[in-house]
Amino acid sequence: MPGMVLFGRRWAIASDDLVFPGFFELSLRVVWWIGILTLYLMHRGKLDCAGGALLSSYLIVLLVLLAVIICTVSAIVCVSMKGTICNPGPRKSMSKLLYLRLVLFLPEMVWASLGAAWIADDVQCDKTVVNGIIATVIISWIIIVSTVVTIIIVFDPLGGKMAPYPSAGPNHLDSRESSQLLHGLKTAATSVWETRIKFLCCCVGKDDHTRVAFSSTAELFSTYFSDTDLVPSDIAAGLTLLHQQQDSIRNSQELGEVISHSPGAPQEADLDAELANCQHYMQFAAAAYGWPLYIYRNPFTGLCKIGGDCCRSGTMDYDLVGGEQLHCHFGSILHTTGLQYRDFIHISFHDKVYELPFLVALDHRKESVVVAVRGTMSLQDILTDLSAENETLNLECGVQDCSAHKGISQAARYVYRRLVNDGILSQAFSIAPEYRLVVVGHSLGAGAAALLAIMLRSSYPLVRCYAFSPPRGLLSKSLYEYSKNFIVSLVLGKDVIPRLSVTNLEDLKKRILRVIAHCNKPKYQILLHGCWYELFGGSPDNFPTELDGGAQADLTQPLLGEQSLLTHGSPTYSFSSDSPLESPTKYPPLYPPGRIIHLEEEGTSGRFCRSAARYSARWSHESQFSKILIGPKMLTDHMPDILMKALDSVVSDGASYVFCPAGGSSNVDVV
């Protein structure tokens, strides 16, 4: 950091990123050179055959060429180890070394081609020498092809536009010219990201919703990534340092005296009751994922249990809507929920952008009509997640500023139309008019379920929603306060999704910039120490993330590229930790739904092992999820099977609950 400038353009790699690949190539070259030297010394007396003089000359020149390459790569590794992330000054000779390294590829390619040609002539010499040269030719071409692939990977399509004024910088431009150039760069960045996303999602359909989602996702990525001069390894180093910093702060807080408010008996009783409800309804949220999650949770017995359903023919007593492998899905739903097929009113696995699968069932145990919305399981769902701009909702709830996440609100509106316009809910309540409505979901499905409950509340005032691991960036402040009356969210540990919003991502970027700016260690040391810390733990204080007062002079280069106009328009260019976080008007701060139950792991059961983990539950305020926490469990805590195990552990450790199923069951055909 900043990205290296070669051939007049910026690349997506920094001058301190070459330690590990350089060391790998250096090790390979040294072993290769020793092998060739040994081959030549041991078999040079056997090269008096036809064509042997050519092979002898080939080996001698190859030894000299490899020696020069080894010296060059050694210099690259040594220079790359100098300085810090934000102080590339000691590495200013890197570009010259890389030019030299690239020049050396020309004779290497020529010599590899000549070696291949000589071997093709079927030289009648010692087999060991011939085989050694064949191996040499193969290794040469593998390295050459790998280098070409690496160049393609680190090529930045916007690199030629990042530094249009190398000497002047943006402060020397008048405001109109600067504004025009800034707009052009943002437009180019959005176009590049849209092309990338279309390529990655080439198998997704091309309807109007998909095109809108492509544009929304491209704008989100260009807004987030285009205003800094970070390369991927800088982000990895920053996340590593943040994790250690967070652990250090937590350790210091645990050593101090902590006074916690003990909730009253009514709150405790309410918490116990809601935990029991969460445990029950989480089965429906998990069932909505269909057979993939069921097989994942039951790897040894799952396929045997639902195999018969998968092999059934299409003629059955019930109909499923959309999707593939429908009977497998339905078989897993029956096993997960414990219901009978006649208890299901509607099951849809139709999956498109802004259109989520869902199911509607009669839950006689809790006397409720349950609507369960599926979470993220496809590229279409990911595009729905990433359509993160704000959208105003037209709701009959008497709340001002009704706005929410665009993609999730579109998905909730789709399910709402299906439930109401297609008469699905009317059919359910005609069978069980005394039941209440409960909407559930996990992850993306939790966000859609929360918005769906808000949309349905005017028609069903007693509706309840249980949102498991919902995204943070969902509701406006007023809708968040309104949703507390009928929505309960459940969050496990450091789960990143309930802390994920555009505002929090901007905050994370700001913290990454600050922590790598204040670290006086080279990047390779940060990454090595970080890998050890993530795998085996240790003291986070062993690797300081703040510079001593006398070391501030080491920062000879700015944190962000001075020559990039985009960087100076970024709110993250300031390092003041107290400065308010600015958000584009298109991405205002959004909040999670309802009251939040937080399940936290007590003590530690190892960095990855969960078999002996114990959890505690408490009501938490949304402000406790206002920052993204870094850790090895930030992703695994979001998995529905992990959440179910933690929830079962909390409920079983707390109290015993007995549920009596309602008598009788209706004869219902699933449509």
mmCIF file of C-alpha atoms in Angstrom, residues 128-473:
data_model
loop_
_atom_site.group_PDB
_atom_site.id
_atom_site.type_symbol
_atom_site.label_atom_id
_atom_site.label_comp_id
_atom_site.label_asym_id
_atom_site.label_seq_id
_atom_site.Cartn_x
_atom_site.Cartn_y
_atom_site.Cartn_z
ATOM 1 C CA THR A 128 19.237 -39.179 -16.887
ATOM 2 C CA VAL A 129 20.473 -36.004 -18.594
ATOM 3 C CA VAL A 130 17.612 -36.032 -21.082
ATOM 4 C CA ASN A 131 15.030 -36.537 -18.333
ATOM 5 C CA GLY A 132 16.632 -33.735 -16.294
ATOM 6 C CA ILE A 133 16.343 -31.338 -19.220
ATOM 7 C CA ILE A 134 12.726 -32.388 -19.799
ATOM 8 C CA ALA A 135 11.967 -31.594 -16.154
ATOM 9 C CA THR A 136 13.775 -28.262 -16.542
ATOM 10 C CA VAL A 137 11.680 -27.327 -19.579
ATOM 11 C CA ILE A 138 8.446 -28.289 -17.809
ATOM 12 C CA ILE A 139 9.321 -26.301 -14.663
ATOM 13 C CA SER A 140 10.304 -23.270 -16.764
ATOM 14 C CA TRP A 141 6.982 -23.193 -18.560
ATOM 15 C CA ILE A 142 5.006 -23.759 -15.346
ATOM 16 C CA ILE A 143 6.687 -20.710 -13.790
ATOM 17 C CA ILE A 144 6.139 -18.624 -16.919
ATOM 18 C CA VAL A 145 2.451 -19.548 -17.161
ATOM 19 C CA SER A 146 1.986 -18.933 -13.407
ATOM 20 C CA THR A 147 3.519 -15.480 -13.793
ATOM 21 C CA VAL A 148 1.178 -14.630 -16.659
ATOM 22 C CA VAL A 149 -1.836 -15.779 -14.606
ATOM 23 C CA THR A 150 -0.646 -13.695 -11.644
ATOM 24 C CA ILE A 151 -0.293 -10.614 -13.844
ATOM 25 C CA ILE A 152 -3.858 -11.107 -15.073
ATOM 26 C CA ILE A 153 -5.133 -11.455 -11.506
ATOM 27 C CA VAL A 154 -3.406 -8.319 -10.167
ATOM 28 C CA PHE A 155 -4.333 -6.239 -13.200
ATOM 29 C CA ASP A 156 -6.528 -3.336 -12.141
ATOM 30 C CA PRO A 157 -8.817 -2.119 -14.968
ATOM 31 C CA LEU A 158 -8.945 1.295 -13.295
ATOM 32 C CA GLY A 159 -5.198 1.437 -12.723
ATOM 33 C CA GLY A 160 -4.572 3.733 -15.666
ATOM 34 C CA LYS A 161 -7.093 6.255 -14.292
ATOM 35 C CA MET A 162 -6.022 6.381 -10.668
ATOM 36 C CA ALA A 163 -3.103 8.758 -11.084
ATOM 37 C CA PRO A 164 -3.800 11.106 -13.980
ATOM 38 C CA TYR A 165 -1.748 13.927 -12.460
ATOM 39 C CA PRO A 166 1.420 12.434 -10.987
ATOM 40 C CA SER A 167 3.031 15.668 -9.925
ATOM 41 C CA ALA A 168 0.249 18.052 -9.176
ATOM 42 C CA GLY A 169 -2.417 16.133 -7.327
ATOM 43 C CA PRO A 170 -6.074 17.057 -7.017
ATOM 44 C CA ASN A 171 -5.557 20.123 -4.863
ATOM 45 C CA HIS A 172 -4.114 21.911 -7.894
ATOM 46 C CA LEU A 173 -7.232 21.355 -9.964
ATOM 47 C CA ASP A 174 -10.086 23.798 -10.036
ATOM 48 C CA SER A 175 -13.283 22.538 -8.442
ATOM 49 C CA ARG A 176 -15.151 22.069 -11.725
ATOM 50 C CA GLU A 177 -12.393 20.019 -13.349
ATOM 51 C CA SER A 178 -11.939 18.000 -10.176
ATOM 52 C CA SER A 179 -15.671 17.321 -9.937
ATOM 53 C CA GLN A 180 -15.861 16.192 -13.558
ATOM 54 C CA LEU A 181 -12.866 13.896 -13.191
ATOM 55 C CA LEU A 182 -14.219 12.469 -9.931
ATOM 56 C CA HIS A 183 -17.565 11.730 -11.582
ATOM 57 C CA GLY A 184 -15.804 10.057 -14.491
ATOM 58 C CA LEU A 185 -13.752 7.846 -12.198
ATOM 59 C CA LYS A 186 -16.827 6.796 -10.209
ATOM 60 C CA THR A 187 -18.699 5.986 -13.425
ATOM 61 C CA ALA A 188 -15.763 3.928 -14.704
ATOM 62 C CA ALA A 189 -15.495 2.076 -11.375
ATOM 63 C CA THR A 190 -19.202 1.235 -11.413
ATOM 64 C CA SER A 191 -18.949 -0.025 -14.990
ATOM 65 C CA VAL A 192 -15.983 -2.254 -14.140
ATOM 66 C CA TRP A 193 -17.741 -3.734 -11.112
ATOM 67 C CA GLU A 194 -20.914 -4.361 -13.107
ATOM 68 C CA THR A 195 -18.905 -6.233 -15.735
ATOM 69 C CA ARG A 196 -17.262 -8.360 -13.026
ATOM 70 C CA ILE A 197 -20.579 -9.167 -11.375
ATOM 71 C CA LYS A 198 -22.228 -10.103 -14.680
ATOM 72 C CA PHE A 199 -19.312 -12.423 -15.416
ATOM 73 C CA LEU A 200 -19.517 -14.107 -12.002
ATOM 74 C CA CYS A 201 -23.314 -14.402 -12.246
ATOM 75 C CA CYS A 202 -23.438 -15.411 -15.904
ATOM 76 C CA CYS A 203 -25.780 -18.307 -15.092
ATOM 77 C CA VAL A 204 -28.374 -15.986 -13.522
ATOM 78 C CA GLY A 205 -31.283 -14.878 -15.714
ATOM 79 C CA LYS A 206 -31.409 -11.488 -17.417
ATOM 80 C CA ASP A 207 -34.828 -10.149 -16.479
ATOM 81 C CA ASP A 208 -35.493 -6.592 -15.294
ATOM 82 C CA HIS A 209 -35.003 -7.433 -11.610
ATOM 83 C CA THR A 210 -31.628 -9.015 -12.326
ATOM 84 C CA ARG A 211 -30.411 -6.014 -14.309
ATOM 85 C CA VAL A 212 -31.469 -3.680 -11.510
ATOM 86 C CA ALA A 213 -29.676 -5.894 -8.977
ATOM 87 C CA PHE A 214 -26.497 -5.878 -11.083
ATOM 88 C CA SER A 215 -26.513 -2.076 -11.149
ATOM 89 C CA SER A 216 -27.249 -1.770 -7.426
ATOM 90 C CA THR A 217 -24.511 -4.229 -6.477
ATOM 91 C CA ALA A 218 -21.971 -2.582 -8.784
ATOM 92 C CA GLU A 219 -22.711 0.829 -7.304
ATOM 93 C CA LEU A 220 -22.351 -0.544 -3.778
ATOM 94 C CA PHE A 221 -18.940 -2.101 -4.497
ATOM 95 C CA SER A 222 -17.652 0.932 -6.380
ATOM 96 C CA THR A 223 -18.776 3.235 -3.557
ATOM 97 C CA TYR A 224 -17.045 1.099 -0.955
ATOM 98 C CA PHE A 225 -13.784 0.129 -2.688
ATOM 99 C CA SER A 226 -12.989 3.000 -5.044
ATOM 100 C CA ASP A 227 -12.042 5.644 -2.495
ATOM 101 C CA THR A 228 -8.982 3.980 -0.945
ATOM 102 C CA ASP A 229 -5.634 2.757 -2.170
ATOM 103 C CA LEU A 230 -5.915 -0.569 -0.361
ATOM 104 C CA VAL A 231 -4.841 -3.858 -1.917
ATOM 105 C CA PRO A 232 -6.338 -7.193 -0.747
ATOM 106 C CA SER A 233 -3.371 -8.057 1.482
ATOM 107 C CA ASP A 234 -3.730 -4.694 3.262
ATOM 108 C CA ILE A 235 -7.313 -5.617 4.158
ATOM 109 C CA ALA A 236 -6.178 -9.036 5.438
ATOM 110 C CA ALA A 237 -3.475 -7.414 7.577
ATOM 111 C CA GLY A 238 -5.923 -4.813 8.877
ATOM 112 C CA LEU A 239 -8.468 -7.473 9.869
ATOM 113 C CA THR A 240 -5.737 -9.416 11.664
ATOM 114 C CA LEU A 241 -4.653 -6.347 13.622
ATOM 115 C CA LEU A 242 -8.255 -5.421 14.431
ATOM 116 C CA HIS A 243 -8.940 -8.877 15.851
ATOM 117 C CA GLN A 244 -5.944 -8.638 18.163
ATOM 118 C CA GLN A 245 -6.853 -5.079 19.142
ATOM 119 C CA GLN A 246 -10.423 -6.088 19.978
ATOM 120 C CA ASP A 247 -9.215 -9.025 22.081
ATOM 121 C CA SER A 248 -6.780 -6.764 23.919
ATOM 122 C CA ILE A 249 -9.516 -4.242 24.721
ATOM 123 C CA ARG A 250 -11.865 -7.009 25.885
ATOM 124 C CA ASN A 251 -9.175 -8.476 28.139
ATOM 125 C CA SER A 252 -8.525 -5.100 29.745
ATOM 126 C CA GLN A 253 -12.249 -4.595 30.311
ATOM 127 C CA GLU A 254 -12.568 -8.019 31.953
ATOM 128 C CA LEU A 255 -9.766 -7.151 34.358
ATOM 129 C CA GLY A 256 -11.578 -4.017 35.466
ATOM 130 C CA GLU A 257 -14.617 -3.946 37.667
ATOM 131 C CA VAL A 258 -17.748 -4.445 35.613
ATOM 132 C CA ILE A 259 -21.100 -3.566 37.132
ATOM 133 C CA SER A 260 -23.995 -5.112 35.235
ATOM 134 C CA HIS A 261 -27.658 -4.451 35.709
ATOM 135 C CA SER A 262 -29.593 -7.551 36.637
ATOM 136 C CA PRO A 263 -32.954 -7.673 34.898
ATOM 137 C CA GLY A 264 -36.076 -8.003 36.963
ATOM 138 C CA ALA A 265 -38.177 -11.130 37.284
ATOM 139 C CA PRO A 266 -40.695 -10.130 34.572
ATOM 140 C CA GLN A 267 -37.868 -9.615 32.091
ATOM 141 C CA GLU A 268 -36.317 -12.954 33.035
ATOM 142 C CA ALA A 269 -39.645 -14.729 32.576
ATOM 143 C CA ASP A 270 -40.149 -12.995 29.255
ATOM 144 C CA LEU A 271 -36.674 -14.033 28.139
ATOM 145 C CA ASP A 272 -37.282 -17.681 29.070
ATOM 146 C CA ALA A 273 -40.587 -17.733 27.206
ATOM 147 C CA GLU A 274 -39.128 -16.114 24.090
ATOM 148 C CA LEU A 275 -36.150 -18.481 24.096
ATOM 149 C CA ALA A 276 -38.565 -21.419 24.151
ATOM 150 C CA ASN A 277 -40.470 -19.868 21.241
ATOM 151 C CA CYS A 278 -37.219 -19.280 19.346
ATOM 152 C CA GLN A 279 -36.184 -22.892 19.843
ATOM 153 C CA HIS A 280 -39.512 -24.085 18.486
ATOM 154 C CA TYR A 281 -39.765 -21.762 15.477
ATOM 155 C CA MET A 282 -36.107 -22.127 14.485
ATOM 156 C CA GLN A 283 -37.092 -25.571 13.193
ATOM 157 C CA PHE A 284 -39.315 -23.911 10.581
ATOM 158 C CA ALA A 285 -36.641 -21.394 9.604
ATOM 159 C CA ALA A 286 -34.197 -24.288 9.110
ATOM 160 C CA ALA A 287 -36.784 -26.355 7.234
ATOM 161 C CA ALA A 288 -37.184 -23.557 4.674
ATOM 162 C CA TYR A 289 -33.628 -24.297 3.430
ATOM 163 C CA GLY A 290 -34.780 -27.707 2.187
ATOM 164 C CA TRP A 291 -32.619 -30.794 1.744
ATOM 165 C CA PRO A 292 -29.110 -29.178 1.556
ATOM 166 C CA LEU A 293 -29.199 -28.021 5.178
ATOM 167 C CA TYR A 294 -30.852 -31.256 6.327
ATOM 168 C CA ILE A 295 -28.101 -33.375 4.730
ATOM 169 C CA TYR A 296 -25.460 -31.040 6.167
ATOM 170 C CA ARG A 297 -26.903 -31.427 9.668
ATOM 171 C CA ASN A 298 -27.325 -35.197 9.286
ATOM 172 C CA PRO A 299 -24.418 -36.286 7.071
ATOM 173 C CA PHE A 300 -24.686 -40.008 7.915
ATOM 174 C CA THR A 301 -28.432 -40.581 8.151
ATOM 175 C CA GLY A 302 -29.995 -37.696 6.255
ATOM 176 C CA LEU A 303 -29.782 -39.166 2.770
ATOM 177 C CA CYS A 304 -31.223 -42.469 3.943
ATOM 178 C CA LYS A 305 -34.176 -40.734 5.600
ATOM 179 C CA ILE A 306 -35.176 -38.579 2.634
ATOM 180 C CA GLY A 307 -33.946 -40.870 -0.149
ATOM 181 C CA GLY A 308 -37.374 -42.416 -0.584
ATOM 182 C CA ASP A 309 -38.984 -38.992 -0.974
ATOM 183 C CA CYS A 310 -36.379 -38.001 -3.584
ATOM 184 C CA CYS A 311 -37.186 -41.062 -5.689
ATOM 185 C CA ARG A 312 -40.952 -40.512 -5.723
ATOM 186 C CA SER A 313 -42.673 -39.774 -8.995
ATOM 187 C CA GLY A 314 -44.339 -36.462 -9.745
ATOM 188 C CA THR A 315 -47.870 -37.760 -9.100
ATOM 189 C CA MET A 316 -48.621 -37.138 -5.435
ATOM 190 C CA ASP A 317 -51.332 -35.925 -3.116
ATOM 191 C CA TYR A 318 -49.820 -32.434 -2.889
ATOM 192 C CA ASP A 319 -48.309 -29.878 -5.232
ATOM 193 C CA LEU A 320 -45.036 -27.992 -4.832
ATOM 194 C CA VAL A 321 -44.330 -24.703 -6.544
ATOM 195 C CA GLY A 322 -41.173 -23.987 -8.564
ATOM 196 C CA GLY A 323 -37.585 -25.113 -8.107
ATOM 197 C CA GLU A 324 -35.782 -28.414 -8.573
ATOM 198 C CA GLN A 325 -35.621 -31.597 -6.471
ATOM 199 C CA LEU A 326 -38.933 -30.655 -4.902
ATOM 200 C CA HIS A 327 -39.689 -34.012 -3.312
ATOM 201 C CA CYS A 328 -36.260 -34.060 -1.624
ATOM 202 C CA HIS A 329 -36.999 -30.610 -0.225
ATOM 203 C CA PHE A 330 -40.401 -31.646 1.050
ATOM 204 C CA GLY A 331 -39.080 -34.831 2.623
ATOM 205 C CA SER A 332 -36.469 -32.853 4.557
ATOM 206 C CA ILE A 333 -39.121 -30.336 5.663
ATOM 207 C CA LEU A 334 -41.287 -33.115 7.088
ATOM 208 C CA HIS A 335 -38.364 -34.608 9.021
ATOM 209 C CA THR A 336 -37.186 -31.209 10.318
ATOM 210 C CA THR A 337 -40.566 -29.923 11.525
ATOM 211 C CA GLY A 338 -42.130 -33.242 12.544
ATOM 212 C CA LEU A 339 -45.380 -32.246 10.803
ATOM 213 C CA GLN A 340 -47.506 -34.240 8.362
ATOM 214 C CA TYR A 341 -47.890 -33.297 4.714
ATOM 215 C CA ARG A 342 -51.515 -32.323 5.326
ATOM 216 C CA ASP A 343 -50.313 -29.626 7.774
ATOM 217 C CA PHE A 344 -48.743 -27.623 4.927
ATOM 218 C CA ILE A 345 -50.799 -25.042 3.094
ATOM 219 C CA HIS A 346 -48.217 -23.891 0.574
ATOM 220 C CA ILE A 347 -44.572 -24.666 -0.259
ATOM 221 C CA SER A 348 -42.658 -22.690 -2.873
ATOM 222 C CA PHE A 349 -39.056 -23.156 -3.984
ATOM 223 C CA HIS A 350 -39.342 -20.606 -6.758
ATOM 224 C CA ASP A 351 -36.067 -18.644 -6.563
ATOM 225 C CA LYS A 352 -35.218 -15.484 -8.481
ATOM 226 C CA VAL A 353 -33.718 -12.100 -7.715
ATOM 227 C CA TYR A 354 -36.052 -10.356 -5.202
ATOM 228 C CA GLU A 355 -38.205 -13.535 -5.050
ATOM 229 C CA LEU A 356 -37.511 -15.936 -2.166
ATOM 230 C CA PRO A 357 -38.747 -19.481 -1.468
ATOM 231 C CA PHE A 358 -41.144 -19.811 1.473
ATOM 232 C CA LEU A 359 -43.550 -22.226 3.115
ATOM 233 C CA VAL A 360 -46.824 -21.894 5.026
ATOM 234 C CA ALA A 361 -47.789 -24.518 7.591
ATOM 235 C CA LEU A 362 -50.261 -25.139 10.390
ATOM 236 C CA ASP A 363 -48.397 -25.572 13.659
ATOM 237 C CA HIS A 364 -50.856 -27.325 15.962
ATOM 238 C CA ARG A 365 -48.402 -27.478 18.843
ATOM 239 C CA LYS A 366 -48.295 -23.673 19.125
ATOM 240 C CA GLU A 367 -51.664 -23.084 17.456
ATOM 241 C CA SER A 368 -50.189 -20.830 14.822
ATOM 242 C CA VAL A 369 -50.029 -20.362 11.085
ATOM 243 C CA VAL A 370 -46.303 -20.262 10.369
ATOM 244 C CA VAL A 371 -44.790 -18.490 7.368
ATOM 245 C CA ALA A 372 -41.093 -19.388 7.005
ATOM 246 C CA VAL A 373 -38.915 -17.539 4.473
ATOM 247 C CA ARG A 374 -35.672 -19.089 3.236
ATOM 248 C CA GLY A 375 -32.290 -17.416 3.696
ATOM 249 C CA THR A 376 -29.438 -17.032 1.234
ATOM 250 C CA MET A 377 -28.802 -20.183 -0.826
ATOM 251 C CA SER A 378 -28.137 -18.997 -4.396
ATOM 252 C CA LEU A 379 -26.513 -16.290 -6.507
ATOM 253 C CA GLN A 380 -29.942 -14.724 -6.928
ATOM 254 C CA ASP A 381 -30.239 -14.434 -3.147
ATOM 255 C CA ILE A 382 -26.772 -12.847 -2.926
ATOM 256 C CA LEU A 383 -27.811 -10.206 -5.446
ATOM 257 C CA THR A 384 -30.904 -9.561 -3.333
ATOM 258 C CA ASP A 385 -28.651 -9.139 -0.275
ATOM 259 C CA LEU A 386 -26.334 -6.722 -2.088
ATOM 260 C CA SER A 387 -29.101 -4.419 -3.361
ATOM 261 C CA ALA A 388 -28.450 -2.398 -0.237
ATOM 262 C CA GLU A 389 -29.657 1.100 -1.068
ATOM 263 C CA ASN A 390 -32.501 2.654 0.893
ATOM 264 C CA GLU A 391 -36.108 2.320 -0.312
ATOM 265 C CA THR A 392 -39.164 4.137 1.006
ATOM 266 C CA LEU A 393 -42.059 1.857 1.951
ATOM 267 C CA ASN A 394 -45.740 2.634 1.690
ATOM 268 C CA LEU A 395 -47.034 1.126 4.937
ATOM 269 C CA GLU A 396 -50.243 1.603 6.919
ATOM 270 C CA CYS A 397 -48.536 1.656 10.297
ATOM 271 C CA GLY A 398 -48.679 5.334 11.244
ATOM 272 C CA VAL A 399 -44.875 5.617 11.402
ATOM 273 C CA GLN A 400 -42.877 8.420 9.842
ATOM 274 C CA ASP A 401 -39.786 7.635 7.747
ATOM 275 C CA CYS A 402 -40.787 4.136 6.669
ATOM 276 C CA SER A 403 -37.702 3.008 4.751
ATOM 277 C CA ALA A 404 -35.707 -0.207 4.506
ATOM 278 C CA HIS A 405 -33.100 -2.221 2.609
ATOM 279 C CA LYS A 406 -34.244 -2.228 -1.025
ATOM 280 C CA GLY A 407 -33.476 -5.837 -1.994
ATOM 281 C CA ILE A 408 -34.985 -7.354 1.155
ATOM 282 C CA SER A 409 -38.065 -5.126 1.014
ATOM 283 C CA GLN A 410 -38.639 -6.202 -2.602
ATOM 284 C CA ALA A 411 -38.384 -9.851 -1.532
ATOM 285 C CA ALA A 412 -40.812 -9.279 1.356
ATOM 286 C CA ARG A 413 -43.234 -7.554 -0.996
ATOM 287 C CA TYR A 414 -43.123 -10.570 -3.334
ATOM 288 C CA VAL A 415 -43.998 -12.978 -0.493
ATOM 289 C CA TYR A 416 -46.703 -10.551 0.702
ATOM 290 C CA ARG A 417 -48.336 -10.537 -2.754
ATOM 291 C CA ARG A 418 -48.269 -14.328 -2.888
ATOM 292 C CA LEU A 419 -49.759 -14.696 0.591
ATOM 293 C CA VAL A 420 -52.500 -12.105 0.180
ATOM 294 C CA ASN A 421 -53.307 -11.923 -3.534
ATOM 295 C CA ASP A 422 -53.160 -15.692 -4.056
ATOM 296 C CA GLY A 423 -55.324 -16.296 -0.989
ATOM 297 C CA ILE A 424 -52.773 -18.492 0.802
ATOM 298 C CA LEU A 425 -53.300 -16.912 4.227
ATOM 299 C CA SER A 426 -57.056 -16.819 3.721
ATOM 300 C CA GLN A 427 -57.013 -20.544 3.051
ATOM 301 C CA ALA A 428 -54.922 -21.191 6.161
ATOM 302 C CA PHE A 429 -57.168 -19.180 8.482
ATOM 303 C CA SER A 430 -60.316 -20.659 6.964
ATOM 304 C CA ILE A 431 -59.028 -24.005 8.251
ATOM 305 C CA ALA A 432 -57.789 -22.726 11.622
ATOM 306 C CA PRO A 433 -59.456 -19.348 12.309
ATOM 307 C CA GLU A 434 -58.437 -19.338 15.994
ATOM 308 C CA TYR A 435 -54.706 -19.649 15.227
ATOM 309 C CA ARG A 436 -52.334 -16.672 15.279
ATOM 310 C CA LEU A 437 -49.892 -15.687 12.528
ATOM 311 C CA VAL A 438 -46.134 -16.218 13.081
ATOM 312 C CA VAL A 439 -43.494 -15.229 10.502
ATOM 313 C CA VAL A 440 -39.963 -16.656 10.799
ATOM 314 C CA GLY A 441 -36.738 -16.748 8.830
ATOM 315 C CA HIS A 442 -32.969 -16.954 9.073
ATOM 316 C CA SER A 443 -30.414 -14.493 7.645
ATOM 317 C CA LEU A 444 -31.868 -12.963 4.460
ATOM 318 C CA GLY A 445 -35.081 -14.813 5.286
ATOM 319 C CA ALA A 446 -35.090 -13.152 8.728
ATOM 320 C CA GLY A 447 -34.921 -9.703 7.164
ATOM 321 C CA ALA A 448 -37.686 -10.549 4.705
ATOM 322 C CA ALA A 449 -39.777 -12.090 7.511
ATOM 323 C CA ALA A 450 -39.451 -8.952 9.651
ATOM 324 C CA LEU A 451 -40.566 -6.663 6.819
ATOM 325 C CA LEU A 452 -43.325 -9.111 5.886
ATOM 326 C CA ALA A 453 -44.626 -9.027 9.480
ATOM 327 C CA ILE A 454 -44.649 -5.213 9.368
ATOM 328 C CA MET A 455 -46.607 -5.305 6.092
ATOM 329 C CA LEU A 456 -49.113 -7.836 7.456
ATOM 330 C CA ARG A 457 -49.692 -6.217 10.858
ATOM 331 C CA SER A 458 -52.476 -3.922 9.680
ATOM 332 C CA SER A 459 -54.484 -7.001 8.612
ATOM 333 C CA TYR A 460 -53.236 -9.336 11.359
ATOM 334 C CA PRO A 461 -52.670 -7.207 14.508
ATOM 335 C CA LEU A 462 -51.520 -10.216 16.586
ATOM 336 C CA VAL A 463 -48.775 -11.225 14.154
ATOM 337 C CA ARG A 464 -45.449 -12.249 15.714
ATOM 338 C CA CYS A 465 -42.072 -12.526 14.023
ATOM 339 C CA TYR A 466 -38.940 -14.421 15.037
ATOM 340 C CA ALA A 467 -35.930 -13.252 13.056
ATOM 341 C CA PHE A 468 -32.857 -15.478 13.419
ATOM 342 C CA SER A 469 -29.514 -13.795 12.623
ATOM 343 C CA PRO A 470 -31.127 -10.914 10.696
ATOM 344 C CA PRO A 471 -29.000 -8.354 8.807
ATOM 345 C CA ARG A 472 -28.390 -5.118 10.665
ATOM 346 C CA GLY A 473 -28.913 -2.820 7.692
#
